[in-house]
XYZ file of C-alpha atoms in Angstrom:
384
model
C -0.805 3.384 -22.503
C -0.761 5.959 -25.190
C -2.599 9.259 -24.585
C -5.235 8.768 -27.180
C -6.561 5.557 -25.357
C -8.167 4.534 -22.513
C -9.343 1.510 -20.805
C -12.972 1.230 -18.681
C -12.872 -1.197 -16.108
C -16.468 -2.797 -14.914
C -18.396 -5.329 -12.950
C -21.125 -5.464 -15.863
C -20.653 -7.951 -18.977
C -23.980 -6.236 -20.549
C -22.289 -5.416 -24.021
C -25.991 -5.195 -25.944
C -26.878 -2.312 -23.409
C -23.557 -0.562 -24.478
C -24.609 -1.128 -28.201
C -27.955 0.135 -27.593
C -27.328 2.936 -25.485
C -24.266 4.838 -27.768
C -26.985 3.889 -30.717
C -29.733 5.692 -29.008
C -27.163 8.786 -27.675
C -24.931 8.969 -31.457
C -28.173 7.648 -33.940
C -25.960 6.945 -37.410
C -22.840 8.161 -36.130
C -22.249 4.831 -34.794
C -20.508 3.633 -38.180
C -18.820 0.339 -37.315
C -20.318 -2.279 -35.275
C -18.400 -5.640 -35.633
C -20.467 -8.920 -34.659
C -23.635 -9.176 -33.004
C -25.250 -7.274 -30.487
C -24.863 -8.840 -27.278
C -20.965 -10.314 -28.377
C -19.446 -7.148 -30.332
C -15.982 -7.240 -30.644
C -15.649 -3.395 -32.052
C -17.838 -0.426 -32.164
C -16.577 2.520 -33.681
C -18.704 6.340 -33.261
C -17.637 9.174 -35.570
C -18.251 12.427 -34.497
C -17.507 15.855 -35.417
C -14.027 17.426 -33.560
C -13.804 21.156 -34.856
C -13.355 21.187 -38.605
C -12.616 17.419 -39.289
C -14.078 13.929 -38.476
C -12.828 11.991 -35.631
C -13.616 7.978 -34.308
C -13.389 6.881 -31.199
C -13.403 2.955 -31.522
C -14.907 0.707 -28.315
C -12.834 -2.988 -28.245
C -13.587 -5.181 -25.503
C -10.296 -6.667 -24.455
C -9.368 -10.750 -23.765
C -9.301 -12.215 -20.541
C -6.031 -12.466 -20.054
C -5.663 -8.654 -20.498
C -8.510 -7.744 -18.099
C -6.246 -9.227 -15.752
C -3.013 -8.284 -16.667
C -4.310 -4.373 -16.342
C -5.882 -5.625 -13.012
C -2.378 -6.849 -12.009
C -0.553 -3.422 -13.292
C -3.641 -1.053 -11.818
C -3.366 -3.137 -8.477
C 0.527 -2.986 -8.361
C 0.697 0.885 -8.729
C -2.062 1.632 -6.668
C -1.003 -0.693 -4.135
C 2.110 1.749 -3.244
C 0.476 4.971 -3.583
C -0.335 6.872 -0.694
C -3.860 7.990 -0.606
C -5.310 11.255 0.252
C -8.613 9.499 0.756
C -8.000 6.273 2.425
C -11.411 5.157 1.827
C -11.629 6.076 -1.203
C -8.666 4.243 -2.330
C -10.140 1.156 -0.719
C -12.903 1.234 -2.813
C -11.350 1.877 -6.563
C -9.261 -1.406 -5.258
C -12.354 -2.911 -4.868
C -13.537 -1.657 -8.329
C -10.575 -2.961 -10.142
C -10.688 -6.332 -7.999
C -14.078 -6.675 -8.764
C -13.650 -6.137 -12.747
C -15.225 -8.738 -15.077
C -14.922 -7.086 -18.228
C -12.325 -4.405 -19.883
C -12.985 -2.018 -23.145
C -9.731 -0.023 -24.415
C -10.909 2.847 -25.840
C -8.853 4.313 -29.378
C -9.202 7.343 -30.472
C -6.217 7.899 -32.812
C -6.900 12.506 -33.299
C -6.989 11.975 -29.138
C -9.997 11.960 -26.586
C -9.978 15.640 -26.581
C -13.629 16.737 -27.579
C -14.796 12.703 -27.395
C -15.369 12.254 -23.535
C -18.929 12.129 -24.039
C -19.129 9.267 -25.935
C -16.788 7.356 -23.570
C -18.967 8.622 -20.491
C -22.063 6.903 -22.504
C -20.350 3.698 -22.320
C -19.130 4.509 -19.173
C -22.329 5.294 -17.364
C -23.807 1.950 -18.773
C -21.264 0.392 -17.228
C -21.017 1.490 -14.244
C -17.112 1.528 -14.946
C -13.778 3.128 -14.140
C -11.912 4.958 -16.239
C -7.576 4.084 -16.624
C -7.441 7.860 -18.104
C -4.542 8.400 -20.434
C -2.096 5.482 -18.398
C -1.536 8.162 -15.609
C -5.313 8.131 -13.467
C -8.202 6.852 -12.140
C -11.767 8.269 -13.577
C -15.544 7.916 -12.077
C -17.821 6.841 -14.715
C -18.925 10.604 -15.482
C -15.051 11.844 -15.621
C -14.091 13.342 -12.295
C -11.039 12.428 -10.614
C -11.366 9.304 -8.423
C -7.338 9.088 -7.327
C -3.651 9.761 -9.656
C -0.508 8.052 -9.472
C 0.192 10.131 -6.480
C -2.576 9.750 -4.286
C -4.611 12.895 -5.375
C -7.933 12.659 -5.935
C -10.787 14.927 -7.146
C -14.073 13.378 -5.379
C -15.028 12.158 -1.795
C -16.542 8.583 -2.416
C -17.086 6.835 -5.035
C -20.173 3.814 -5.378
C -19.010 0.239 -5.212
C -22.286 -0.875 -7.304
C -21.751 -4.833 -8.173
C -23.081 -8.251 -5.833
C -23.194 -7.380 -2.718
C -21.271 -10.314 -1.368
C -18.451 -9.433 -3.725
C -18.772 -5.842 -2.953
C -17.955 -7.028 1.220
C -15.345 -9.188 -0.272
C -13.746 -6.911 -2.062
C -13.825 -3.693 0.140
C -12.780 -5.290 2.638
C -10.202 -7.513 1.042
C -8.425 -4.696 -0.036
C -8.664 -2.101 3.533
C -7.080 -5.763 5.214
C -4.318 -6.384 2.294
C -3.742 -2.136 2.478
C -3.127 -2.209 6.328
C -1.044 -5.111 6.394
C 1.022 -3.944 3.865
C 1.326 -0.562 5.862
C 1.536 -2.351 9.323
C 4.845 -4.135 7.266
C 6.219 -1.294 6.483
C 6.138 0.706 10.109
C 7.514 -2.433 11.785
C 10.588 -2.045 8.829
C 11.089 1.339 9.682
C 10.930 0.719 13.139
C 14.225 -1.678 12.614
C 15.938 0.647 10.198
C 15.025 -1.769 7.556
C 14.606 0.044 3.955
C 11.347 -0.026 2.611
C 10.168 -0.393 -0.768
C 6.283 1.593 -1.143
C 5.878 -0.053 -4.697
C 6.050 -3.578 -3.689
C 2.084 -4.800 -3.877
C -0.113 -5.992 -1.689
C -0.336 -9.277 -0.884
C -3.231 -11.877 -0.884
C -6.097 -11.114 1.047
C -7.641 -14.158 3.806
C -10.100 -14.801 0.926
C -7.678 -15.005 -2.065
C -5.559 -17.899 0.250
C -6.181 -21.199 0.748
C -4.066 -22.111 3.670
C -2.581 -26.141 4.404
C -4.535 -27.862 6.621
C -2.737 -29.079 10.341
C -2.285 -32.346 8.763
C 0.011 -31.004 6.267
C 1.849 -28.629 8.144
C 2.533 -30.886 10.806
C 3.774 -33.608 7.656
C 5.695 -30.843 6.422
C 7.578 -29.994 9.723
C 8.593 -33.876 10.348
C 10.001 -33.907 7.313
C 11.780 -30.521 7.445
C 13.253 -32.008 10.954
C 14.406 -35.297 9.461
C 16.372 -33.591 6.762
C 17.916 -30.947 8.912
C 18.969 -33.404 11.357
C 20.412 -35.485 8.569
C 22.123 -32.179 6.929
C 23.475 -31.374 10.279
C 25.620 -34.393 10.452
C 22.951 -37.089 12.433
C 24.352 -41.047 11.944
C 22.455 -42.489 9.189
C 21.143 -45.361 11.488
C 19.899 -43.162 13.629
C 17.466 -40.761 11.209
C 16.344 -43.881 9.658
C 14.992 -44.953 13.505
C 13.253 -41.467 13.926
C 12.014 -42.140 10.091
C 10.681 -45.133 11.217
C 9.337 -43.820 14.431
C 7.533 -41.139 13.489
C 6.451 -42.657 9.775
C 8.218 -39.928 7.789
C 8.604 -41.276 4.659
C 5.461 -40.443 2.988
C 5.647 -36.971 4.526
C 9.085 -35.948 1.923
C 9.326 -34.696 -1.258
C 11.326 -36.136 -4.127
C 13.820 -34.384 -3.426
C 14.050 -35.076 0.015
C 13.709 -38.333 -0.315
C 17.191 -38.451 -2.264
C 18.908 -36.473 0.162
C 17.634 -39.280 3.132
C 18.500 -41.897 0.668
C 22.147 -40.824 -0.269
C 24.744 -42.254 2.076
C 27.378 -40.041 1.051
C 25.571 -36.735 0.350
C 27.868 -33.735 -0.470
C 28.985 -30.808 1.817
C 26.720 -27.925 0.313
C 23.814 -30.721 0.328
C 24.009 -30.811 3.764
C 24.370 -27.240 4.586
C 21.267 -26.715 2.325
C 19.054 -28.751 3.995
C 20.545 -27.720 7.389
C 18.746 -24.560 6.931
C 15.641 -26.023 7.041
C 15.498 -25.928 10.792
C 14.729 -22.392 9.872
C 11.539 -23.075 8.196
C 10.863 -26.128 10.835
C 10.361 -23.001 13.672
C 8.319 -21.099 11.216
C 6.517 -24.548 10.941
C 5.834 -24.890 14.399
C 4.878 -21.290 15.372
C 2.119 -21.672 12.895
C 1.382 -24.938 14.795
C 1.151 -22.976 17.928
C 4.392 -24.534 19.556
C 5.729 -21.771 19.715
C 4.568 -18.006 20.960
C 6.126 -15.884 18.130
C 8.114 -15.548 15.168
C 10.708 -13.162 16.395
C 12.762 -10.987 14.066
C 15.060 -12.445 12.060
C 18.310 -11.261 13.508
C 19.224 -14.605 14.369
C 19.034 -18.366 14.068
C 16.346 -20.921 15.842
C 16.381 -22.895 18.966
C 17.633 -26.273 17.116
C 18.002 -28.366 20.323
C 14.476 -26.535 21.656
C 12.751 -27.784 18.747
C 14.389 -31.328 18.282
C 13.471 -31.834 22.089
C 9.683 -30.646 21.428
C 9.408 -33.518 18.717
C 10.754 -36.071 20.302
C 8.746 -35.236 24.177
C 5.467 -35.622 21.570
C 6.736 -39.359 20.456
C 4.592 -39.855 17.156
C 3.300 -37.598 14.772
C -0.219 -38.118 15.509
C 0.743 -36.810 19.376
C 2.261 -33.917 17.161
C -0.670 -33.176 15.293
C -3.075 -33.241 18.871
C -0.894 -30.554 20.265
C -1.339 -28.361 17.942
C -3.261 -25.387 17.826
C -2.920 -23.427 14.000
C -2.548 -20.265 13.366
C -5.620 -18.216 11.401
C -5.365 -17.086 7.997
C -4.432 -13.502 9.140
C -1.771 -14.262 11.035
C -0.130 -16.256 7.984
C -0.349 -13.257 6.176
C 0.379 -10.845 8.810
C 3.496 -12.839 8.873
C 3.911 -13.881 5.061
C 3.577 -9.812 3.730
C 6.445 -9.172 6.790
C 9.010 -11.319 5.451
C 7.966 -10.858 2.025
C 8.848 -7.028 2.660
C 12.057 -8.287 5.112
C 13.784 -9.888 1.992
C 13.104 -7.530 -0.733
C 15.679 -5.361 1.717
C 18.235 -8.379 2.126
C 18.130 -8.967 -1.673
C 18.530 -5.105 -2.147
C 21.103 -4.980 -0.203
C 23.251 -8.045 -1.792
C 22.847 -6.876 -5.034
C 24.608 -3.371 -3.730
C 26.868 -5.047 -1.835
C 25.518 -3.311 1.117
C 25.636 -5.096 4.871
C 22.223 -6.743 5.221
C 19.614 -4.357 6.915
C 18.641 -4.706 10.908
C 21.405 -7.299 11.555
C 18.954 -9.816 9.818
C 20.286 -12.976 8.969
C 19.805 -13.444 5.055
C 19.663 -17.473 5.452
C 16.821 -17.400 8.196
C 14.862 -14.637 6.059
C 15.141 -16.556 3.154
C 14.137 -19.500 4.464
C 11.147 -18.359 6.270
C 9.897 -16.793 3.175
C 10.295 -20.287 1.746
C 7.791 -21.882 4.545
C 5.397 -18.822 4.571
C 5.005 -18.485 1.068
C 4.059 -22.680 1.308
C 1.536 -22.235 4.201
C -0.747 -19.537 2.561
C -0.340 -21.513 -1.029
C 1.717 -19.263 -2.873
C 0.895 -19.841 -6.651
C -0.278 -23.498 -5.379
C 3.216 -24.162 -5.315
C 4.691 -27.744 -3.677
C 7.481 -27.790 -1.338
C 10.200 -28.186 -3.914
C 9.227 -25.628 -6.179
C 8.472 -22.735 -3.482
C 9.434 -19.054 -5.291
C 10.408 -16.423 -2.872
C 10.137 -13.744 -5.372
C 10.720 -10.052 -4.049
């Protein structure tokens, strides 16, 4: 953002009380008005700056670019370090909570025009992205900088009160998470990256239900078995068995249906045991998801299966997970493989003796359990 703009962040979508109120403060300096009162699209205010006229010009920005500066405010914020841990929770709550965004122009520079922006402001109720380097209250002061400084002690969360909860405490559960990650990384020896971002919070998810998840780990089994080298007769019996076929993807389905698959095929969908334990641990079958320094309990897993004879006996058994330990587990690993991918791309050895394929592929599962951009199975991203 260039330094003679701003951007004010707020709850409020009152645009004719912003009209009014910079009328009733700046009279007929308020030269421009574009559209009507309660839908303006541009307000401009002319005022006085030593010896020569200056504007500063109010535009209320789309909805797509409210939340593309929520995504960028969120992102930075997410990896500073706060002074005030409170108070950072609480301007992450302001910027979740955002309805409405007004860049602010002012092409001779704000210098001498901060009144007029703390109208609107004040109206508002708003935050202030200061200059593209800080975080303003509505009446100027300091609320927190790029590098965790901040000027005030608390700062009011004033919008509903059941997205005020939501939000606050959204972001203190997303924030210690994230920093829960991190010591657990450090821990291992594992590099850590502070400007990754926070994860979604237990309200933002909407987690698969048992049914799926236990679906989605019969077919991960068939197709590992398969991949691992299984006679054909025989994974078309535990098909049968267990009525799998509804349970895979397309292209699953393909890889069951080819007689003759191909080498790296098979290897591929070998590694799906790998997200078949991270399956079952959020199943309850089994106690933990240790660290991924090395492969699964195949045999351990194939044996659980089959002792439970049908997937409906599967499903019984099973006891899920809650939301928070999905993400717990889901901001771990997404942390865990931004340090394997780091380290490929340097040609480094992989951190913590962690074995790239089982990271990877737990990622994959996770990131399908807590709904990751409502993604399917087959079209899972395990972005870092």
């Amino acid at each position: 953002m260039a330094k003679d703009s701003c951007v004010l962040l707020s709850n409020s979508l009152d645009r004719a009380q912003v009209l009014a109120r910079l009328q009733a403060a700046f009279g007929d300096k308020v030269t421009e008005v574009q559209g009507e009162s309660a839908t303006w699209t541009r307000i401009t205010v002319s005022r006085r700056k030593l010896f020569a006229m200056a504007q500063v010009t109010f535009v209320p920005l789309t909805e797509q670019q409210v939340i593309d500066v929520q995504k960028r405010l969120k992102h930075v914020y997410s990896a500073v370090e706060p002074e005030i841990p409170h108070l950072h929770v609480k301007l992450m709550a302001k910027i979740a909570s955002s309805r409405m965004a007004i860049e602010v122009q002012a092409p001779k520079g704000l210098r001498g025009l901060e009144d007029v922006v703390f109208v609107v402001s004040s109206v508002l109720d708003a935050v202030i992205f200061w200059e593209g380097n800080k975080m303003l209250d509505k009446m100027g002061s300091l609320i927190m900088d790029f590098a965790g400084k901040s000027g005030i002690g608390d700062l009011d969360v004033m919008v509903d009160a059941a997205l005020d909860a939501r939000a606050v405490n959204d972001s203190a559960e997303a924030f210690a998470r994230k920093k829960r990650s991190e010591a657990l990384l450090k821990a291992k020896n594992v590099p850590v990256n502070p400007h990754l971002p926070l994860i979604e919070d237990a309200v933002a998810v909407t987690v698969r239900s048992a049914e799926a998840v236990t679906q989605r780990a019969l077919a991960l089994m068939l197709v590992a078995v398969k991949g691992e080298g299984l006679e054909d007769a025989i994974v078309q019996r535990v098909m049968a068995d267990y009525g799998i076929a509804p349970f895979l993807t397309p292209k699953e389905t393909a890889f069951i249906q080819n007689p003759e698959p191909d080498q790296q095929s098979r290897v591929n969908f070998c590694w799906r045991y790998e997200g078949l334990a991270t399956l079952l641990w959020a199943l309850g079958y089994q106690a933990e998801l240790a660290f991924p320094d090395k492969i699964c309990d195949v045999a351990g897993m194939v044996t659980l299966i089959r002792e439970r004879e049908s997937y409906v006996n599967l499903l019984a058994g099973a006891q899920a997970r809650s939301v928070e330990e999905l993400l717990d587990q889901a901001d771990l690993i997404y942390r865990l493989d931004w340090a394997v991918v780091d380290a490929r791309l340097k040609r480094l050895p992989t951190p913590g003796d962690m074995e790239a394929g089982v990271v990877y592929e737990r990622h994959y599962a996770l990131n399908w359990l807590i709904g990751f951009q409502d993604q399917e199975w087959d079209d899972v991203r395990t972005d870092t």
